Amino acid sequence: MKILHIDSNHELMLQQLNALGFENHTDYTSPKEAILKIIKDYDGIIIRSRFSIDKTFLDAAVNLKFIGRVGAGLENIDGNYAQEKGIALIASPEGNRNAVGEHSLAMLLSLFNKLNKADKEVRQGKWLREDSRGLELDGKTVGLIGYGNMGKAFAKKLRGFDVEVLCYDLKPNVGDQNAKQVSLEELQDKADVLSLHTPETSLTINMINAEFINAFKKPFWLINTARGKSVMTKDLVSALKNGKVLGAGLDVLEYEKSSFENMFTDKNLPDAFQYLIEAENVLLTPHVAGWTIESKEKLAQTIVDKIKAEFCSS
């Protein structure tokens, strides 16, 4: 079987796939139009998020048997059409779930303890101890929307704190010893912190809007390490201004391009984003919650293991 790799990954992927007898080709730079002309020659393709795999691409991939997505989300792939064509979708959320859990916790603790603000002030010669007095996580209620690989990883990290963890998910019976599954209404009634762990779907795009935010009984903190388009930034900014949202840790933004490698399609910063840049109670990172030294290796290994299980006889 011939596999085309269009994004660079940990070196173990090519090494192990070669050892398993696959023929591996790499093309990390050609545009999608060029890849379209050669994809008919391949049985598999491995991608992170360089471009979308749509119906036109899948129609050209007449011999394709699998798509390996080095990451969790599959929104850049027309999954229904791929499955109609008998093409296996192989994602690797197991590979970076721990990294996402740690990043979510890091953002939350940093916000509660004003670490970003305090660090900047000390570097400027300011010693504002009272102004930097923080909050403790113990005694708070943390609500998770989405309780798959990422949500479960974050809930596991929270076990060392005296917190109540609630989760809401469309799938029934996903709660466990680390999080109690509840209705959305109960989560909005009790949560001091909201953390998103959902894929990008028609149900989650613009999910966090003014109506959703105002349905929370208490002011709350928001952590988003999932997908940027889940949060309407202008509504979040309004809630930050009026105190309904106490602070936000955002690893993803609605302004990102679908490749995740760049944020803006133009150089004009939206007013809402300009506010986030200047806000002391907002933490911003460039879509790197799952982006660690360890996760790079684990993501690659997960893909290799799944390809081996699916296509290599024992």
Short mmCIF file of C-alpha atoms in Angstrom, two decimals, residues 23-207:
data_model
loop_
_atom_site.label_atom_id
_atom_site.label_comp_id
_atom_site.label_asym_id
_atom_site.label_seq_id
_atom_site.Cartn_x
_atom_site.Cartn_y
_atom_site.Cartn_z
CA GLU A 23 5.49 2.57 0.67
CA ASN A 24 5.63 6.12 2.03
CA HIS A 25 5.88 9.34 0.03
CA THR A 26 6.04 12.86 1.49
CA ASP A 27 4.91 16.16 0.03
CA TYR A 28 4.71 18.89 2.65
CA THR A 29 4.62 21.90 0.34
CA SER A 30 2.62 21.32 -2.87
CA PRO A 31 -0.75 23.05 -3.01
CA LYS A 32 -3.97 21.07 -2.89
CA GLU A 33 -4.38 21.36 -6.65
CA ALA A 34 -1.11 19.50 -7.20
CA ILE A 35 -2.00 16.81 -4.67
CA LEU A 36 -5.33 16.32 -6.44
CA LYS A 37 -3.50 15.24 -9.58
CA ILE A 38 -1.56 12.46 -7.85
CA ILE A 39 -3.88 11.25 -5.10
CA LYS A 40 -5.30 8.54 -7.40
CA ASP A 41 -2.02 6.69 -6.97
CA TYR A 42 -2.33 6.30 -3.20
CA ASP A 43 -4.09 3.92 -0.84
CA GLY A 44 -3.74 6.17 2.19
CA ILE A 45 -3.17 9.80 3.08
CA ILE A 46 -1.96 11.24 6.38
CA ILE A 47 -2.78 14.84 7.19
CA ARG A 48 -2.88 17.23 10.12
CA SER A 49 -4.84 20.24 8.88
CA ARG A 50 -3.06 21.67 5.84
CA PHE A 51 -6.18 21.67 3.67
CA SER A 52 -9.70 20.25 3.60
CA ILE A 53 -10.54 16.87 2.13
CA ASP A 54 -13.82 17.48 0.32
CA LYS A 55 -15.94 15.62 -2.22
CA THR A 56 -13.83 16.78 -5.15
CA PHE A 57 -10.70 15.46 -3.47
CA LEU A 58 -12.34 12.18 -2.50
CA ASP A 59 -13.67 11.66 -6.02
CA ALA A 60 -10.14 12.02 -7.33
CA ALA A 61 -8.80 9.57 -4.73
CA VAL A 62 -10.13 6.50 -6.51
CA ASN A 63 -7.88 4.03 -4.67
CA LEU A 64 -7.96 5.64 -1.23
CA LYS A 65 -8.62 3.21 1.61
CA PHE A 66 -7.93 5.41 4.63
CA ILE A 67 -7.36 8.96 5.82
CA GLY A 68 -5.12 9.34 8.85
CA ARG A 69 -5.79 12.55 10.75
CA VAL A 70 -2.98 13.35 13.17
CA GLY A 71 -5.18 15.00 15.77
CA ALA A 72 -8.68 14.76 17.12
CA GLY A 73 -11.05 16.85 14.99
CA LEU A 74 -12.37 15.65 11.65
CA GLU A 75 -14.17 18.84 10.57
CA ASN A 76 -11.78 19.37 7.63
CA ILE A 77 -12.80 16.01 6.16
CA ASP A 78 -16.13 15.21 4.51
CA GLY A 79 -16.50 12.16 6.71
CA ASN A 80 -19.93 11.09 5.50
CA TYR A 81 -18.85 11.06 1.87
CA ALA A 82 -15.62 9.26 2.73
CA GLN A 83 -17.55 6.56 4.55
CA GLU A 84 -19.93 6.22 1.61
CA LYS A 85 -16.88 5.43 -0.46
CA GLY A 86 -15.65 2.89 2.08
CA ILE A 87 -12.71 5.03 3.17
CA ALA A 88 -11.70 4.52 6.79
CA LEU A 89 -11.23 7.64 8.95
CA ILE A 90 -8.39 7.24 11.45
CA ALA A 91 -8.06 10.01 14.05
CA SER A 92 -5.80 10.11 17.09
CA PRO A 93 -7.46 11.93 20.00
CA GLU A 94 -5.79 9.50 22.39
CA GLY A 95 -2.44 10.99 21.41
CA ASN A 96 -2.93 14.54 22.67
CA ARG A 97 -5.69 14.24 25.27
CA ASN A 98 -3.26 14.40 28.19
CA ALA A 99 -1.64 17.53 26.75
CA VAL A 100 -5.04 19.19 26.38
CA GLY A 101 -5.98 18.26 29.93
CA GLU A 102 -2.78 19.78 31.32
CA HIS A 103 -3.10 22.92 29.20
CA SER A 104 -6.70 23.44 30.33
CA LEU A 105 -5.64 23.15 33.96
CA ALA A 106 -2.67 25.45 33.40
CA MET A 107 -4.91 28.13 31.90
CA LEU A 108 -7.41 27.86 34.72
CA LEU A 109 -4.81 28.10 37.50
CA SER A 110 -3.03 30.94 35.74
CA LEU A 111 -6.26 32.92 35.44
CA PHE A 112 -7.24 32.28 39.05
CA ASN A 113 -3.82 33.38 40.31
CA LYS A 114 -3.37 36.28 37.86
CA LEU A 115 0.01 34.86 36.85
CA ASN A 116 0.14 36.55 33.46
CA LYS A 117 -0.69 39.97 34.92
CA ALA A 118 1.68 39.59 37.89
CA ASP A 119 4.57 38.44 35.71
CA LYS A 120 4.25 41.44 33.41
CA GLU A 121 4.08 43.85 36.35
CA VAL A 122 7.15 42.49 38.13
CA ARG A 123 9.10 42.75 34.88
CA GLN A 124 8.08 46.42 34.81
CA GLY A 125 9.30 46.97 38.37
CA LYS A 126 5.80 46.94 39.86
CA TRP A 127 5.25 45.05 43.14
CA LEU A 128 1.46 45.04 43.46
CA ARG A 129 0.80 42.24 45.94
CA GLU A 130 -2.77 43.07 46.91
CA ASP A 131 -3.74 43.71 43.30
CA SER A 132 -2.41 40.24 42.47
CA ARG A 133 -4.37 38.39 45.15
CA GLY A 134 -5.79 35.27 43.51
CA LEU A 135 -8.54 32.71 43.88
CA GLU A 136 -8.35 29.08 44.95
CA LEU A 137 -9.84 26.35 42.81
CA ASP A 138 -10.91 24.27 45.80
CA GLY A 139 -14.63 24.52 46.51
CA LYS A 140 -15.54 25.51 42.95
CA THR A 141 -17.76 23.65 40.49
CA VAL A 142 -16.22 22.97 37.09
CA GLY A 143 -18.58 22.26 34.21
CA LEU A 144 -17.37 20.46 31.10
CA ILE A 145 -19.25 20.47 27.82
CA GLY A 146 -18.13 17.46 25.83
CA TYR A 147 -16.96 14.39 27.72
CA GLY A 148 -14.89 12.41 25.27
CA ASN A 149 -11.12 11.99 25.27
CA MET A 150 -10.33 15.64 26.04
CA GLY A 151 -13.01 16.23 28.63
CA LYS A 152 -12.14 13.03 30.47
CA ALA A 153 -8.44 13.98 30.48
CA PHE A 154 -9.19 17.37 32.05
CA ALA A 155 -11.52 15.83 34.63
CA LYS A 156 -8.76 13.40 35.60
CA LYS A 157 -6.37 16.31 36.18
CA LEU A 158 -8.93 17.91 38.49
CA ARG A 159 -9.00 14.92 40.84
CA GLY A 160 -6.30 16.49 43.00
CA PHE A 161 -8.53 19.44 43.84
CA ASP A 162 -11.53 19.67 46.11
CA VAL A 163 -13.91 20.53 43.27
CA GLU A 164 -17.18 19.24 41.92
CA VAL A 165 -16.88 18.30 38.26
CA LEU A 166 -20.01 18.17 36.12
CA CYS A 167 -20.20 17.15 32.48
CA TYR A 168 -22.76 17.59 29.74
CA ASP A 169 -22.64 15.47 26.60
CA LEU A 170 -25.14 14.42 23.95
CA LYS A 171 -24.13 10.79 24.45
CA PRO A 172 -25.83 9.10 27.41
CA ASN A 173 -24.01 7.46 30.30
CA VAL A 174 -20.57 8.97 29.71
CA GLY A 175 -20.09 10.19 33.27
CA ASP A 176 -17.58 8.39 35.45
CA GLN A 177 -15.80 8.62 38.80
CA ASN A 178 -14.22 11.92 37.72
CA ALA A 179 -17.33 13.77 36.52
CA LYS A 180 -21.07 13.57 37.09
CA GLN A 181 -23.13 13.77 33.93
CA VAL A 182 -25.93 16.32 34.24
CA SER A 183 -28.35 18.25 32.07
CA LEU A 184 -27.18 21.46 30.45
CA GLU A 185 -29.57 23.36 32.71
CA GLU A 186 -28.00 21.90 35.86
CA LEU A 187 -24.51 22.68 34.59
CA GLN A 188 -25.49 26.27 33.88
CA ASP A 189 -27.09 26.51 37.31
CA LYS A 190 -24.04 25.32 39.27
CA ALA A 191 -20.82 25.96 37.32
CA ASP A 192 -18.17 28.46 38.41
CA VAL A 193 -15.97 27.38 35.49
CA LEU A 194 -16.97 26.27 32.00
CA SER A 195 -14.50 24.30 29.88
CA LEU A 196 -15.25 23.30 26.28
CA HIS A 197 -14.17 19.92 24.90
CA THR A 198 -16.39 19.59 21.84
CA PRO A 199 -15.68 18.98 18.14
CA GLU A 200 -16.65 21.50 15.49
CA THR A 201 -20.10 20.57 14.22
CA SER A 202 -23.26 22.36 13.15
CA LEU A 203 -24.40 22.08 16.78
CA THR A 204 -21.31 23.62 18.32
CA ILE A 205 -20.58 26.51 15.94
CA ASN A 206 -21.57 29.75 17.75
CA MET A 207 -22.74 27.65 20.71
#
